[in-house]
Coordinates of C-alpha atoms in Angstrom, one line a residue:
X1 CA -11.6 -10.8 -14.9
X2 CA -15.1 -9.0 -15.1
X3 CA -15.4 -10.2 -11.3
X4 CA -12.2 -9.0 -9.9
X5 CA -11.1 -5.8 -8.1
X6 CA -7.7 -5.0 -7.1
X7 CA -6.7 -2.5 -4.7
X8 CA -4.8 -0.2 -2.6
X9 CA -5.5 0.8 0.8
X10 CA -3.4 4.5 1.6
X11 CA -3.6 6.6 4.0
X12 CA -1.7 9.1 6.8
X13 CA -0.7 6.7 10.2
X14 CA -3.5 7.1 12.3
X15 CA -6.5 7.9 9.9
X16 CA -8.5 4.1 10.4
X17 CA -7.3 2.0 8.1
X18 CA -6.8 -1.1 9.5
X19 CA -10.2 -0.6 11.3
X20 CA -11.7 -0.1 7.5
X21 CA -10.0 -2.8 6.2
X22 CA -11.1 -5.3 9.0
X23 CA -14.6 -4.0 8.6
X24 CA -14.3 -4.9 5.1
X25 CA -13.8 -7.8 5.4
X26 CA -16.4 -8.4 8.0
X27 CA -18.9 -8.3 4.8
X28 CA -17.2 -10.2 2.9
X29 CA -16.9 -12.9 5.8
X30 CA -13.7 -13.7 5.0
X31 CA -13.6 -12.9 9.4
X32 CA -16.2 -13.5 12.0
X33 CA -14.9 -10.5 14.4
X34 CA -13.1 -7.6 13.3
X35 CA -9.3 -7.1 15.6
X36 CA -9.1 -4.1 17.7
X37 CA -5.1 -2.9 17.0
X38 CA -4.5 -1.8 20.6
X39 CA -7.0 -3.7 21.6
X40 CA -6.8 -5.6 25.3
X41 CA -6.1 -8.6 27.5
X42 CA -7.4 -11.9 25.0
X43 CA -9.2 -9.9 22.3
X44 CA -8.2 -10.8 19.0
X45 CA -5.4 -9.1 17.1
X46 CA -5.8 -7.2 13.6
X47 CA -6.3 -9.8 11.0
X48 CA -3.7 -7.2 9.1
X49 CA -1.0 -7.3 11.5
X50 CA 0.3 -11.0 11.7
X51 CA 4.1 -9.5 12.4
X52 CA 5.4 -9.8 16.0
X53 CA 6.2 -6.2 16.2
X54 CA 3.3 -4.8 14.4
X55 CA 0.7 -6.5 17.3
X56 CA 3.0 -5.2 20.2
X57 CA 3.2 -1.4 18.8
X58 CA 0.5 -1.2 17.0
X59 CA 1.1 -0.2 13.8
X60 CA 1.1 -2.1 10.1
X61 CA 4.3 -2.5 9.2
X62 CA 4.0 -4.6 5.9
X63 CA 1.7 -4.8 3.0
X64 CA -0.3 -7.8 3.0
X65 CA -2.6 -9.5 0.3
X66 CA -6.3 -10.0 1.6
X67 CA -8.8 -11.4 -0.7
X68 CA -12.6 -12.5 -0.5
X69 CA -16.0 -12.7 -2.1
X70 CA -18.3 -10.3 -1.3
X71 CA -22.2 -10.5 -3.8
X72 CA -19.8 -12.9 -6.2
X73 CA -17.7 -10.3 -6.6
X74 CA -13.3 -11.2 -5.8
X75 CA -12.0 -8.6 -3.5
X76 CA -7.9 -8.5 -3.5
X77 CA -7.2 -5.6 -0.8
X78 CA -3.9 -5.1 -0.9
X79 CA -3.3 -3.6 3.3
X80 CA 0.1 -1.1 3.1
X81 CA 1.9 -0.2 6.0
X82 CA 0.4 3.3 7.5
X83 CA 3.3 4.5 9.2
X84 CA 5.6 7.0 6.5
X85 CA 8.2 5.8 7.5
X86 CA 7.1 2.3 5.1
X87 CA 6.6 4.1 2.1
X88 CA 8.7 1.9 -0.5
X89 CA 6.7 -1.1 0.5
X90 CA 3.5 0.8 -0.4
X91 CA 5.1 2.2 -3.3
X92 CA 5.4 -1.3 -4.7
X93 CA 1.5 -2.9 -3.3
X94 CA 0.8 0.1 -5.6
X95 CA 2.6 -1.4 -8.2
X96 CA 0.3 -4.6 -7.7
X97 CA -2.7 -2.5 -7.5
X98 CA -5.9 -1.4 -10.0
X99 CA -7.2 0.9 -8.0
X100 CA -7.0 3.4 -4.8
X101 CA -8.8 3.6 -2.0
X102 CA -7.9 6.9 -0.4
X103 CA -9.2 7.2 3.3
X104 CA -8.7 10.6 5.1
X105 CA -9.3 11.1 9.5
X106 CA -12.6 13.8 9.0
X107 CA -11.3 16.2 11.7
X108 CA -7.6 16.4 9.6
X109 CA -8.5 16.1 6.0
X110 CA -5.7 15.9 3.8
X111 CA -2.4 14.1 5.4
X112 CA 1.9 14.5 4.5
X113 CA 1.9 10.6 4.2
X114 CA -1.5 11.0 2.2
X115 CA -0.4 13.7 -0.4
X116 CA 3.1 11.7 -1.1
X117 CA 1.5 8.1 -1.6
X118 CA -1.5 10.2 -4.0
X119 CA 1.9 11.5 -6.3
X120 CA 2.8 7.3 -6.8
X121 CA -0.7 7.0 -7.0
X122 CA -1.0 9.5 -9.5
X123 CA 2.2 8.2 -11.8
X124 CA 0.1 4.8 -11.1
X125 CA -2.5 6.4 -12.6
X126 CA -4.9 4.4 -10.9
X127 CA -8.3 5.8 -9.7
X128 CA -8.6 7.0 -6.9
X129 CA -12.0 6.9 -4.4
X130 CA -12.6 8.6 -2.0
X131 CA -13.5 7.3 2.4
X132 CA -13.8 10.1 4.8
X133 CA -13.8 8.8 8.0
X134 CA -13.9 9.3 11.5
X135 CA -17.5 10.8 11.1
X136 CA -18.7 10.3 14.7
X137 CA -16.1 12.4 15.8
X138 CA -15.5 15.8 15.7
X139 CA -14.9 17.1 12.4
X140 CA -13.7 19.4 9.3
X141 CA -17.2 20.7 8.1
X142 CA -17.7 18.7 4.7
X143 CA -17.9 20.8 1.8
X144 CA -14.6 22.0 2.8
X145 CA -13.5 18.7 3.3
X146 CA -14.3 18.7 -0.3
X147 CA -12.8 21.9 -1.1
X148 CA -9.1 20.6 0.1
X149 CA -9.6 17.4 -1.9
X150 CA -10.1 19.4 -4.7
X151 CA -6.9 22.5 -4.4
X152 CA -4.8 20.1 -3.7
X153 CA -4.9 17.4 -5.4
X154 CA -6.8 18.3 -8.4
X155 CA -9.1 15.9 -8.5
X156 CA -12.8 16.8 -8.3
X157 CA -14.6 15.5 -5.6
X158 CA -17.9 13.7 -6.3
X159 CA -19.4 13.3 -2.5
X160 CA -21.7 9.8 -2.9
X161 CA -22.7 10.1 0.3
X162 CA -23.0 12.9 2.5
X163 CA -23.0 12.8 6.5
X164 CA -26.2 13.1 8.6
X165 CA -24.2 15.6 11.7
X166 CA -20.9 14.7 12.9
X167 CA -19.2 13.7 16.4
X168 CA -22.2 13.2 19.3
X169 CA -24.8 13.8 16.7
X170 CA -23.3 12.1 13.6
X171 CA -27.2 10.2 12.6
X172 CA -25.9 8.6 9.9
X173 CA -25.2 8.8 6.0
X174 CA -27.5 10.0 2.9
X175 CA -27.6 8.2 -0.7
X176 CA -27.3 10.8 -3.2
X177 CA -27.6 8.4 -5.9
X178 CA -30.6 6.2 -4.8
X179 CA -32.2 9.0 -3.0
X180 CA -32.1 7.1 0.5
X181 CA -31.0 7.9 4.4
X182 CA -29.3 5.2 6.0
X183 CA -29.6 5.8 9.9
X184 CA -27.2 3.7 12.5
X185 CA -28.7 2.1 15.4
X186 CA -27.0 -0.1 18.1
X187 CA -26.8 -3.9 18.2
X188 CA -26.0 -6.4 20.8
X189 CA -22.1 -7.1 20.2
X190 CA -21.5 -2.9 19.9
X191 CA -21.9 -2.8 16.9
X192 CA -23.3 -1.1 14.2
X193 CA -26.6 -1.7 11.8
X194 CA -28.4 0.1 9.2
X195 CA -32.2 1.3 8.7
X196 CA -32.8 2.0 4.9
X197 CA -35.4 5.1 4.6
X198 CA -36.1 5.1 0.9
X199 CA -37.6 9.0 0.6
X200 CA -38.3 10.7 -2.4
X201 CA -37.2 13.9 -0.8
X202 CA -35.7 15.9 1.9
X203 CA -39.3 17.1 2.9
X204 CA -41.0 13.2 2.9
X205 CA -43.0 12.7 6.5
X206 CA -41.1 10.0 6.7
X207 CA -38.5 11.7 8.3
X208 CA -40.4 12.9 10.5
X209 CA -38.6 12.1 14.3
X210 CA -35.7 10.3 12.6
X211 CA -33.5 13.2 12.5
X212 CA -33.4 16.6 14.7
X213 CA -34.7 19.2 12.7
X214 CA -31.6 21.5 12.7
X215 CA -29.9 18.3 11.3
X216 CA -32.1 18.1 9.0
X217 CA -32.5 20.9 8.4
X218 CA -28.6 21.5 7.7
X219 CA -28.6 18.2 5.7
X220 CA -31.4 20.0 2.8
X221 CA -29.0 23.2 2.6
X222 CA -25.9 21.4 2.5
X223 CA -27.6 19.7 -0.8
X224 CA -28.6 22.5 -2.0
X225 CA -25.4 23.6 -2.9
X226 CA -24.3 20.6 -3.6
X227 CA -27.0 20.4 -6.3
X228 CA -25.7 23.6 -7.7
X229 CA -21.5 23.2 -7.4
X230 CA -21.2 19.5 -7.6
X231 CA -19.9 18.0 -11.2
X232 CA -22.3 14.8 -12.0
X233 CA -20.4 11.4 -10.9
X234 CA -18.9 10.4 -14.8
X235 CA -17.3 7.0 -14.6
X236 CA -14.5 7.7 -17.2
X237 CA -13.2 11.4 -15.6
X238 CA -12.7 9.2 -12.5
X239 CA -10.5 6.4 -14.7
X240 CA -9.0 9.0 -15.7
X241 CA -8.5 10.5 -12.4
X242 CA -10.0 13.2 -12.6
X243 CA -13.2 12.5 -10.6
X244 CA -12.7 11.8 -7.2
X245 CA -16.2 9.5 -5.4
X246 CA -16.6 9.9 -1.8
X247 CA -18.0 8.4 0.7
X248 CA -18.3 9.3 4.4
X249 CA -18.7 7.0 7.5
X250 CA -17.2 5.8 10.1
X251 CA -15.3 2.7 10.2
X252 CA -14.8 1.9 14.0
X253 CA -18.9 2.4 13.8
X254 CA -19.7 0.7 10.2
X255 CA -21.3 3.6 9.2
X256 CA -21.0 3.8 6.0
X257 CA -19.5 0.8 4.7
X258 CA -21.7 -1.1 3.1
X259 CA -22.7 1.4 1.4
X260 CA -18.5 2.3 0.1
X261 CA -18.3 -1.5 -1.1
X262 CA -21.0 -1.9 -3.0
X263 CA -20.7 1.6 -5.1
X264 CA -17.0 0.6 -5.7
X265 CA -18.0 -2.6 -7.2
X266 CA -20.0 -0.6 -9.5
X267 CA -17.7 1.8 -10.4
X268 CA -14.4 0.3 -9.9
X269 CA -12.0 -1.0 -12.8
X270 CA -10.8 -4.8 -13.2
X271 CA -7.7 -5.7 -14.5
X272 CA -6.1 -4.1 -17.3
X273 CA -3.4 -3.9 -19.0
X274 CA 0.5 -3.2 -17.6
X275 CA 3.4 -2.1 -19.9
X276 CA 6.3 -4.1 -20.0
X277 CA 8.6 -4.2 -23.5
X278 CA 6.8 -5.7 -25.8
X279 CA 4.5 -3.0 -25.6
X280 CA 0.8 -2.9 -23.3
X281 CA -0.1 -7.0 -22.4
X282 CA -4.0 -7.2 -22.1
X283 CA -5.1 -8.7 -19.0
X284 CA -7.1 -11.2 -21.8
X285 CA -4.3 -12.1 -23.3
X286 CA -3.7 -16.4 -23.8
X287 CA -0.4 -16.1 -22.3
X288 CA 0.8 -16.0 -18.7
X289 CA 2.2 -13.9 -16.9
X290 CA 2.6 -11.9 -13.7
X291 CA 5.3 -9.9 -11.5
X292 CA 6.6 -10.5 -8.4
X293 CA 5.8 -7.2 -6.1
X294 CA 6.7 -8.4 -2.7
X295 CA 8.8 -10.9 -1.1
X296 CA 8.4 -12.0 2.6
X297 CA 9.8 -13.7 4.8
X298 CA 9.3 -16.1 7.2
X299 CA 5.3 -15.7 7.5
X300 CA 6.0 -18.6 8.8
X301 CA 7.7 -19.5 12.1
X302 CA 7.5 -22.9 12.1
X303 CA 8.7 -23.4 8.4
X304 CA 10.9 -20.3 8.1
X305 CA 9.6 -20.3 4.5
X306 CA 9.9 -16.9 1.8
X307 CA 7.3 -16.6 0.0
X308 CA 7.1 -14.0 -3.5
X309 CA 3.6 -12.2 -3.8
X310 CA 2.5 -12.4 -7.7
X311 CA 0.6 -9.7 -8.9
X312 CA -1.7 -12.0 -11.7
X313 CA -1.0 -9.6 -15.4
X314 CA -2.3 -12.3 -18.1
X315 CA -4.0 -15.2 -18.7
X316 CA -4.7 -17.7 -16.8
X317 CA -1.9 -19.4 -14.4
X318 CA -2.5 -23.4 -13.9
X319 CA -0.4 -25.2 -10.4
X320 CA 2.6 -27.0 -11.5
X321 CA 2.5 -24.6 -14.6
X322 CA 6.1 -24.3 -16.4
X323 CA 7.3 -20.8 -17.1
X324 CA 9.9 -18.0 -18.0
X325 CA 11.3 -16.4 -15.3
X326 CA 12.3 -13.2 -18.0
X327 CA 15.5 -12.3 -15.5
X328 CA 18.0 -15.5 -15.2
X329 CA 16.4 -16.9 -18.7
X330 CA 15.5 -20.1 -16.6
X331 CA 12.1 -22.2 -16.8
X332 CA 10.3 -22.6 -13.7
X333 CA 7.8 -24.5 -12.4
X334 CA 5.8 -23.6 -10.1
X335 CA 4.2 -26.2 -8.1
X336 CA 1.7 -25.7 -4.9
X337 CA 0.9 -21.9 -5.3
X338 CA -1.4 -20.6 -2.7
X339 CA -4.1 -17.7 -2.1
X340 CA -3.1 -15.6 0.8
X341 CA -4.4 -14.3 3.5
X342 CA -2.4 -12.2 5.8
X343 CA 0.1 -14.8 6.9
X344 CA -2.5 -18.0 6.2
X345 CA -2.6 -19.5 3.1
X346 CA -4.5 -21.9 0.8
X347 CA -3.3 -24.3 -2.1
X348 CA -5.5 -23.0 -5.4
X349 CA -5.4 -25.4 -8.7
X350 CA -5.6 -21.7 -11.3
X351 CA -5.9 -17.8 -11.0
X352 CA -6.2 -15.2 -13.3
X353 CA -5.5 -11.3 -13.8
X354 CA -5.6 -9.4 -11.3
X355 CA -5.4 -12.6 -8.6
X356 CA -2.7 -12.3 -5.8
X357 CA -0.9 -15.7 -5.8
X358 CA 2.3 -16.5 -3.3
X359 CA 4.9 -18.8 -4.1
X360 CA 7.4 -19.9 -1.5
X361 CA 10.2 -18.9 -2.9
X362 CA 13.5 -20.3 -2.2
X363 CA 15.6 -17.2 -3.8
X364 CA 15.1 -17.6 -7.4
X365 CA 12.7 -14.6 -6.9
X366 CA 13.5 -11.1 -7.1
X367 CA 11.5 -7.4 -6.4
X368 CA 9.9 -6.7 -9.5
X369 CA 11.0 -9.6 -11.9
X370 CA 8.6 -11.4 -14.8
X371 CA 7.0 -14.1 -15.5
X372 CA 5.9 -16.1 -18.0
X373 CA 4.8 -19.3 -20.2
X374 CA 4.9 -16.8 -23.9
X375 CA 8.2 -14.8 -25.3
X376 CA 10.0 -12.7 -23.3
X377 CA 9.0 -9.4 -21.7
X378 CA 9.9 -7.7 -19.0
X379 CA 6.7 -5.4 -16.7
X380 CA 8.3 -2.0 -16.1
X381 CA 10.6 -2.2 -13.0
X382 CA 9.4 -1.3 -9.6
X383 CA 12.0 1.4 -8.6
X384 CA 13.8 2.7 -4.6
X385 CA 12.6 5.3 -3.0
X386 CA 16.6 7.5 -1.9
X387 CA 17.1 6.6 1.9
X388 CA 18.1 8.8 4.4
X389 CA 18.8 7.2 7.0
X390 CA 22.1 5.3 6.9
X391 CA 23.5 3.0 9.6
X392 CA 26.8 0.4 10.2
X393 CA 24.9 -2.7 11.2
X394 CA 27.4 -4.7 13.2
X395 CA 27.1 -9.2 14.6
X396 CA 28.8 -8.7 18.3
X397 CA 28.9 -12.8 18.1
X398 CA 31.2 -14.2 15.7
X399 CA 29.4 -17.5 16.0
X400 CA 26.5 -16.3 14.5
X401 CA 27.4 -14.9 11.4
X402 CA 25.6 -16.9 9.0
X403 CA 22.6 -16.3 10.1
X404 CA 23.2 -12.3 10.1
X405 CA 24.5 -12.9 6.7
X406 CA 21.1 -14.8 6.1
X407 CA 19.1 -12.1 7.5
X408 CA 20.3 -9.1 6.4
X409 CA 20.3 -10.9 2.8
X410 CA 17.0 -11.9 2.8
X411 CA 15.6 -8.9 4.4
X412 CA 17.3 -7.1 1.8
X413 CA 15.7 -9.1 -0.8
X414 CA 11.7 -8.2 0.3
X415 CA 12.7 -5.3 0.7
X416 CA 12.3 -4.3 4.1
X417 CA 15.4 -2.4 3.5
X418 CA 18.4 -0.9 1.6
X419 CA 22.2 -2.1 1.9
X420 CA 25.0 -0.6 0.9
X421 CA 28.5 -1.9 1.0
X422 CA 31.6 -0.4 1.5
X423 CA 34.2 0.2 -1.5
X424 CA 37.3 -0.8 1.0
X425 CA 38.6 -3.9 1.8
X426 CA 38.4 -3.4 6.0
X427 CA 34.8 -2.9 6.3
X428 CA 33.0 -6.2 5.6
X429 CA 29.8 -5.1 7.8
X430 CA 26.6 -3.8 5.3
X431 CA 25.7 -0.7 5.8
X432 CA 21.3 -0.2 5.6
X433 CA 19.8 2.4 4.2
X434 CA 16.4 3.6 5.2
X435 CA 14.0 6.3 4.3
X436 CA 12.8 7.1 8.4
X437 CA 14.2 5.5 11.7
X438 CA 11.6 2.6 12.7
X439 CA 13.0 0.7 9.8
X440 CA 16.1 -0.5 12.0
X441 CA 13.6 -1.0 14.9
X442 CA 12.0 -3.7 12.9
X443 CA 15.2 -5.3 11.4
X444 CA 16.7 -5.2 14.5
X445 CA 13.6 -7.0 16.1
X446 CA 14.0 -9.4 13.3
X447 CA 17.0 -10.2 12.6
X448 CA 17.0 -11.6 17.5
X449 CA 12.9 -13.2 16.7
X450 CA 13.4 -15.1 13.1
X451 CA 17.2 -15.7 12.6
X452 CA 18.7 -15.6 16.2
X453 CA 21.0 -12.3 15.6
X454 CA 21.4 -9.9 17.9
X455 CA 22.7 -6.6 16.3
X456 CA 24.2 -3.1 17.5
X457 CA 24.0 0.2 14.9
X458 CA 26.4 2.3 14.6
X459 CA 25.3 5.7 12.3
X460 CA 27.1 6.9 9.4
X461 CA 27.2 11.3 8.8
X462 CA 24.7 11.1 5.7
X463 CA 21.7 12.0 4.7
X464 CA 21.2 11.8 1.7
X465 CA 21.5 8.8 -1.4
X466 CA 21.6 9.4 -5.2
X467 CA 23.1 6.9 -8.1
X468 CA 25.5 7.6 -10.6
X469 CA 24.5 7.1 -13.7
X470 CA 26.9 6.0 -16.8
X471 CA 28.0 3.7 -13.2
X472 CA 31.3 2.7 -12.6
X473 CA 33.3 4.5 -15.5
X474 CA 31.8 7.8 -14.2
X475 CA 32.3 7.1 -10.3
X476 CA 35.7 5.6 -10.8
X477 CA 37.0 9.4 -11.8
X478 CA 35.4 10.3 -8.4
X479 CA 37.3 8.9 -5.9
X480 CA 39.3 10.7 -3.8
X481 CA 38.4 14.3 -5.1
X482 CA 34.8 14.2 -3.3
X483 CA 34.0 16.5 -0.2
X484 CA 31.5 15.1 2.7
X485 CA 30.8 12.5 1.2
X486 CA 32.2 8.3 0.0
X487 CA 31.2 6.4 -2.4
X488 CA 29.5 3.0 -1.4
X489 CA 28.1 -0.2 -3.9
X490 CA 24.6 -0.9 -4.1
X491 CA 23.2 -5.0 -3.3
X492 CA 23.2 -4.8 -7.1
X493 CA 26.8 -3.3 -7.3
X494 CA 25.6 0.2 -8.7
X495 CA 27.9 2.9 -7.2
X496 CA 26.3 5.0 -4.7
X497 CA 27.4 8.0 -3.2
X498 CA 26.7 9.5 0.7
X499 CA 26.5 13.1 1.3
X500 CA 26.5 14.6 4.0
X501 CA 24.0 17.1 3.7
X502 CA 21.8 18.6 0.3
X503 CA 24.0 21.5 0.5
X504 CA 26.7 18.4 0.1
X505 CA 24.8 17.2 -3.2
X506 CA 24.3 20.9 -4.7
X507 CA 28.3 21.6 -3.8
X508 CA 29.1 18.7 -6.1
X509 CA 26.5 19.6 -8.5
X510 CA 28.2 23.0 -9.3
X511 CA 31.6 20.6 -9.3
X512 CA 31.4 18.0 -11.4
X513 CA 28.2 19.7 -13.2
X514 CA 29.0 16.6 -16.2
X515 CA 28.0 14.0 -13.4
X516 CA 24.7 13.4 -13.7
X517 CA 23.1 11.8 -10.1
X518 CA 19.6 9.7 -9.5
X519 CA 17.4 10.0 -6.4
X520 CA 16.2 7.1 -8.1
X521 CA 18.2 3.6 -8.9
X522 CA 18.7 2.7 -12.4
X523 CA 16.0 0.4 -13.9

């Protein structure tokens, strides 16, 4: 367990997350060539973007488990969707991580989606490691970037490396701990490699002719300021979310990636204890336990199966092990466990705390389920976000009804979209509820390509969803008296009120002050 690191990467769209992911895999020997997301012709697609719609549009839609080894360390990289519409899948993935890597675009700094995801990281109490990307392009001043991180996030940034120039004049990075300068030179195939220069200080004669004097003077000046104002790195403060180590570089050109990876291995935490109904379960517990944080249908188009992604929380898992499925109370035999790498799988014999393993799921598991060989426990659940967009989904071809229902059920189970149902006996079609419009496009595309069903949408005039605390005994009293709102039920039969807008919510709260509304589904 000491040699395992499980981490999620969070970023705003277009910050370069998929490129960074591929370069990390490249260093780990997991891929031989980094595939460009927006590649032309026959160049490889990104390893982590495996869905057809991801490859067509060059965006990450589904979180992916990518596992590789680097210098004896097992690295479990949980690649998350970069598009803002998929924050739900990102939340579930962060729940399975022990560390978070925040990727920033050097030209833009902190952006809206990154801030939203940082709130989730903070809630999960994960240590934060920051990589400032795209320094080979025109960027904000490094000191300005650090100031923004501290003022906005309330976390003190601790620079581990420092950029030498930016944009066309970007020369490489200076490692503050090792007192080494890493200069980068082009190699065959369009890549970059680092030339290390060990120096006594920044006045070392070795630097003469290697770095333009103007940039060298600027580097000396900035590092002098840093030495005066920057807090020394304290690993306990990092683990307590009070500090965030910071690296600079360029994922696209391989600047600074190795510096980041090697320091991250040393500073990040291994598997940690998890809160359950029986208290915190330590990772070295003798009993195996884990929880399902993701379901994915049709990863293998040839078999049309479903995979349950399980985070091992404690003990040792062994192939063919019999476990208690806490939610149902049934004993389940876990055969054919897989190590996952995007859509590829490799059968394994065992796994330990921190590992991510996959099981073919015939419908037994749901997101948030706990499995264990010990006494009955339940790990903290993974709540649903409040959706903001709502569409009836229609099946214009009655002969495809069986496939239509199967597709909706499977996509709901894996968390691609939330599904609501009308209370009227005359309305049998479901309502899709999403946090962003792109989710509807994804469902429409997958219904056609994976289930062979054409669908059409009819929008509903609602913008806000709220669950009712107290359930149906409370909700039943509201039937027939709502204005600009309507009651539906979710897939767990819980009452959900859809409101036309926030004004309608406020009006409801004034009129029914004794009714408590929840913006997160009750667990």
